[in-house]
Amino acid sequence: MAEEPASPSLASAPPLGSSVIPIVNKLQDIFAHLGSQSTIELPQVAVVGSQSSEALVGRDFLPRGNEICTRRPLVFQLLQTKKKGDGSGEDEWGEFLHLPGKRFYDFSEIRNEIQAETAKEARGNKGVSDKQIRLKIFSPNVLDITLVDLPGYRTIGIITKLDIMDRGTDARNLLLGKVIPLRLGYVGVVNRSQEDIILNRSIKDALAAELFFRSRPV
């Protein structure tokens, strides 16, 4: 049986939300200028880790390192453009809200600008600021979406393998947030030791042993 042709009105219909996204992006830019005076919360997608963000863009542009790399909220709007096809490489660029009109075609320069702006507000290696950095990325290889890369201090930390720490060492400073501060703090995880497994120690006995830690906060 032959399939009926799709309705012209449906075939030519724009993607769902395509008319709303530019409006939301514009409102976000306006509220960014207003700062703390803005009380309206718009829907956003939060991403975890620089690799998650860069995978959606297909380019390396976020700071890297062993410590907390995202120390200011980075709001980046992905805006799909038409591909030029002339090989000039000028069909992908970034623009910062604090540098209106300036285009960054070299994505390593975008990373440098993020680092420079972060240093202005979040001083020191572990300093964190609530002030946003807003970046627009224009590319034919992205979808129209707004993402937020949040600083690590908004999360809860899980410290594992405390049960195999060497004698004479402790994780007190980590658990207290003195090394890397997190707003929601840390939870330490102690697994059953190999000795517990060999002696076939029950879960009930293991839970009883945890009463020691529950009654003695760090």
Tab-separated table of C-alpha atoms in Angstrom:
chain	number	residue	atom	x	y	z
A	1	MET	CA	0.000	0.000	0.000
A	2	ALA	CA	1.451	3.369	-1.029
A	3	GLU	CA	2.155	5.832	1.775
A	4	GLU	CA	0.309	9.107	1.773
A	5	PRO	CA	2.566	12.151	1.227
A	6	ALA	CA	3.259	14.249	4.296
A	7	SER	CA	1.131	17.292	4.790
A	8	PRO	CA	2.906	20.379	3.358
A	9	SER	CA	2.069	22.357	6.473
A	10	LEU	CA	3.739	19.752	8.714
A	11	ALA	CA	6.758	19.202	6.435
A	12	SER	CA	7.590	22.879	6.379
A	13	ALA	CA	6.872	23.494	10.056
A	14	PRO	CA	9.844	24.877	12.028
A	15	PRO	CA	11.296	22.776	14.863
A	16	LEU	CA	9.389	22.883	18.124
A	17	GLY	CA	10.523	25.830	20.234
A	18	SER	CA	12.550	27.483	17.472
A	19	SER	CA	10.655	30.747	17.941
A	20	VAL	CA	10.949	30.634	21.738
A	21	ILE	CA	14.701	29.993	22.089
A	22	PRO	CA	15.844	33.389	20.693
A	23	ILE	CA	13.439	35.143	23.073
A	24	VAL	CA	14.718	33.178	26.064
A	25	ASN	CA	18.322	33.900	25.034
A	26	LYS	CA	17.588	37.609	24.828
A	27	LEU	CA	15.889	37.600	28.230
A	28	GLN	CA	18.887	35.805	29.730
A	29	ASP	CA	21.229	38.479	28.360
A	30	ILE	CA	19.034	41.229	29.822
A	31	PHE	CA	18.856	39.553	33.231
A	32	ALA	CA	22.631	39.073	33.196
A	33	HIS	CA	23.012	42.868	32.986
A	34	LEU	CA	20.502	43.328	35.814
A	35	GLY	CA	22.448	40.946	38.040
A	36	SER	CA	20.917	40.220	41.430
A	37	GLN	CA	17.919	42.445	40.657
A	38	SER	CA	16.529	39.699	38.420
A	39	THR	CA	14.149	37.337	40.217
A	40	ILE	CA	12.837	35.432	37.187
A	41	GLU	CA	14.362	31.986	36.717
A	42	LEU	CA	14.356	30.733	33.142
A	43	PRO	CA	14.734	27.039	32.237
A	44	GLN	CA	18.335	26.022	31.622
A	45	VAL	CA	20.304	22.835	31.037
A	46	ALA	CA	23.148	22.283	33.498
A	47	VAL	CA	26.111	20.256	32.289
A	48	VAL	CA	28.666	18.453	34.417
A	49	GLY	CA	32.315	18.597	33.439
A	50	SER	CA	34.056	20.326	30.586
A	51	GLN	CA	34.016	17.223	28.369
A	52	SER	CA	30.201	17.157	28.467
A	53	SER	CA	30.042	20.775	27.317
A	54	GLU	CA	32.701	20.471	24.632
A	55	ALA	CA	31.151	17.295	23.253
A	56	LEU	CA	28.006	19.269	22.426
A	57	VAL	CA	30.034	21.972	20.674
A	58	GLY	CA	32.619	19.709	19.048
A	59	ARG	CA	35.495	22.060	19.963
A	60	ASP	CA	37.974	22.388	22.857
A	61	PHE	CA	37.471	25.766	24.506
A	62	LEU	CA	37.097	25.284	28.277
A	63	PRO	CA	39.869	25.585	30.899
A	64	ARG	CA	41.496	22.363	32.033
A	65	GLY	CA	43.423	21.433	35.168
A	66	ASN	CA	43.628	19.260	38.276
A	67	GLU	CA	41.736	21.696	40.514
A	68	ILE	CA	38.238	23.135	40.050
A	69	CYS	CA	38.307	24.511	36.501
A	70	THR	CA	34.846	26.077	36.427
A	71	ARG	CA	35.022	28.785	39.101
A	72	ARG	CA	32.381	31.076	37.621
A	73	PRO	CA	29.075	29.959	36.094
A	74	LEU	CA	29.572	29.775	32.340
A	75	VAL	CA	26.376	30.256	30.365
A	76	PHE	CA	26.873	29.514	26.700
A	77	GLN	CA	24.230	29.823	24.037
A	78	LEU	CA	24.695	27.573	21.012
A	79	LEU	CA	23.311	29.165	17.859
A	80	GLN	CA	23.103	27.191	14.628
A	81	THR	CA	24.280	29.001	11.491
A	82	LYS	CA	24.486	28.080	7.811
A	83	LYS	CA	27.709	26.485	6.612
A	84	LYS	CA	29.733	28.709	4.290
A	85	GLY	CA	31.559	25.874	2.575
A	86	ASP	CA	34.414	28.102	1.398
A	87	GLY	CA	36.989	26.522	3.715
A	88	SER	CA	37.722	29.843	5.404
A	89	GLY	CA	36.968	28.474	8.863
A	90	GLU	CA	34.902	31.569	9.563
A	91	ASP	CA	31.604	29.747	9.943
A	92	GLU	CA	32.331	29.022	13.636
A	93	TRP	CA	33.053	31.703	16.215
A	94	GLY	CA	32.323	32.810	19.759
A	95	GLU	CA	31.190	36.115	21.248
A	96	PHE	CA	31.236	37.192	24.899
A	97	LEU	CA	28.527	39.396	26.361
A	98	HIS	CA	31.176	41.546	28.076
A	99	LEU	CA	32.969	42.101	24.719
A	100	PRO	CA	30.129	43.075	22.364
A	101	GLY	CA	30.977	42.916	18.673
A	102	LYS	CA	34.253	41.014	19.089
A	103	ARG	CA	34.381	37.618	17.369
A	104	PHE	CA	36.724	34.830	18.465
A	105	TYR	CA	37.489	32.446	15.586
A	106	ASP	CA	40.350	30.794	17.488
A	107	PHE	CA	38.753	28.674	20.218
A	108	SER	CA	41.963	28.621	22.252
A	109	GLU	CA	41.519	32.385	22.610
A	110	ILE	CA	38.025	31.729	23.970
A	111	ARG	CA	39.631	29.547	26.653
A	112	ASN	CA	42.138	32.307	27.461
A	113	GLU	CA	39.353	34.882	27.778
A	114	ILE	CA	37.365	32.612	30.117
A	115	GLN	CA	40.454	32.183	32.290
A	116	ALA	CA	41.143	35.924	32.326
A	117	GLU	CA	37.548	36.801	33.257
A	118	THR	CA	37.522	34.117	35.934
A	119	ALA	CA	40.668	35.552	37.505
A	120	LYS	CA	39.057	39.001	37.709
A	121	GLU	CA	36.223	37.828	39.952
A	122	ALA	CA	37.394	34.554	41.520
A	123	ARG	CA	40.829	35.442	42.807
A	124	GLY	CA	43.229	32.710	43.809
A	125	ASN	CA	43.408	29.093	42.728
A	126	LYS	CA	40.316	27.951	44.617
A	127	GLY	CA	38.226	31.134	44.572
A	128	VAL	CA	34.674	30.826	43.248
A	129	SER	CA	32.252	33.541	42.116
A	130	ASP	CA	28.521	33.606	41.377
A	131	LYS	CA	28.976	36.181	38.600
A	132	GLN	CA	28.238	34.651	35.222
A	133	ILE	CA	30.380	34.574	32.098
A	134	ARG	CA	28.099	34.567	29.075
A	135	LEU	CA	29.307	33.169	25.774
A	136	LYS	CA	27.565	32.676	22.434
A	137	ILE	CA	28.909	30.062	20.029
A	138	PHE	CA	27.832	30.310	16.394
A	139	SER	CA	28.332	27.152	14.352
A	140	PRO	CA	26.576	25.038	11.704
A	141	ASN	CA	27.440	21.983	13.803
A	142	VAL	CA	25.401	22.767	16.932
A	143	LEU	CA	21.774	22.759	17.966
A	144	ASP	CA	20.041	25.855	19.281
A	145	ILE	CA	20.308	25.363	23.027
A	146	THR	CA	21.524	27.184	26.131
A	147	LEU	CA	23.773	25.349	28.601
A	148	VAL	CA	25.188	26.227	32.015
A	149	ASP	CA	28.524	24.909	33.272
A	150	LEU	CA	28.374	25.360	37.054
A	151	PRO	CA	31.256	25.699	39.539
A	152	GLY	CA	32.016	22.599	41.569
A	153	TYR	CA	31.092	24.235	44.854
A	154	ARG	CA	27.396	23.809	43.963
A	155	THR	CA	27.686	20.030	44.196
A	156	ILE	CA	28.115	17.429	46.944
A	157	GLY	CA	31.412	15.562	47.094
A	158	ILE	CA	31.821	11.819	47.642
A	159	ILE	CA	35.171	10.648	48.991
A	160	THR	CA	35.655	6.929	48.435
A	161	LYS	CA	38.195	4.298	49.529
A	162	LEU	CA	38.626	5.769	53.000
A	163	ASP	CA	38.841	2.189	54.228
A	164	ILE	CA	42.182	1.582	52.486
A	165	MET	CA	43.970	4.717	53.688
A	166	ASP	CA	47.396	4.126	55.239
A	167	ARG	CA	47.653	4.217	59.015
A	168	GLY	CA	48.696	7.639	60.273
A	169	THR	CA	46.891	9.468	57.481
A	170	ASP	CA	43.440	11.028	57.545
A	171	ALA	CA	40.961	12.767	55.256
A	172	ARG	CA	39.768	15.312	57.819
A	173	ASN	CA	40.691	18.403	55.799
A	174	LEU	CA	39.047	16.958	52.688
A	175	LEU	CA	35.855	16.057	54.544
A	176	LEU	CA	35.719	19.513	56.145
A	177	GLY	CA	36.041	21.183	52.742
A	178	LYS	CA	39.334	22.872	53.556
A	179	VAL	CA	41.056	21.581	50.409
A	180	ILE	CA	38.282	22.166	47.860
A	181	PRO	CA	35.198	23.851	49.376
A	182	LEU	CA	31.791	22.567	48.304
A	183	ARG	CA	28.551	24.230	49.336
A	184	LEU	CA	26.847	20.922	50.195
A	185	GLY	CA	29.927	19.396	51.795
A	186	TYR	CA	31.304	15.888	51.530
A	187	VAL	CA	30.253	12.343	52.317
A	188	GLY	CA	32.882	9.754	53.148
A	189	VAL	CA	32.389	6.182	51.940
A	190	VAL	CA	33.887	3.236	53.819
A	191	ASN	CA	33.564	-0.109	52.038
A	192	ARG	CA	33.861	-3.545	53.559
A	193	SER	CA	37.508	-4.501	53.902
A	194	GLN	CA	39.020	-7.628	52.430
A	195	GLU	CA	39.305	-8.965	55.985
A	196	ASP	CA	35.538	-8.477	56.468
A	197	ILE	CA	34.874	-10.425	53.300
A	198	ILE	CA	37.250	-13.269	54.234
A	199	LEU	CA	35.728	-13.540	57.736
A	200	ASN	CA	32.255	-13.426	56.189
A	201	ARG	CA	31.314	-10.519	58.434
A	202	SER	CA	27.635	-9.700	57.977
A	203	ILE	CA	26.206	-6.406	56.741
A	204	LYS	CA	24.471	-6.096	60.131
A	205	ASP	CA	27.835	-6.163	61.908
A	206	ALA	CA	29.251	-3.651	59.415
A	207	LEU	CA	26.361	-1.253	60.068
A	208	ALA	CA	26.889	-1.620	63.814
A	209	ALA	CA	30.513	-0.575	63.347
A	210	GLU	CA	29.337	2.582	61.551
A	211	LEU	CA	27.641	3.775	64.744
A	212	PHE	CA	31.088	4.872	65.882
A	213	PHE	CA	31.305	7.377	62.996
A	214	ARG	CA	27.691	8.511	63.318
A	215	SER	CA	28.226	9.495	66.950
A	216	ARG	CA	31.526	11.288	66.266
A	217	PRO	CA	31.267	14.065	63.644
A	218	VAL	CA	34.480	15.153	61.949
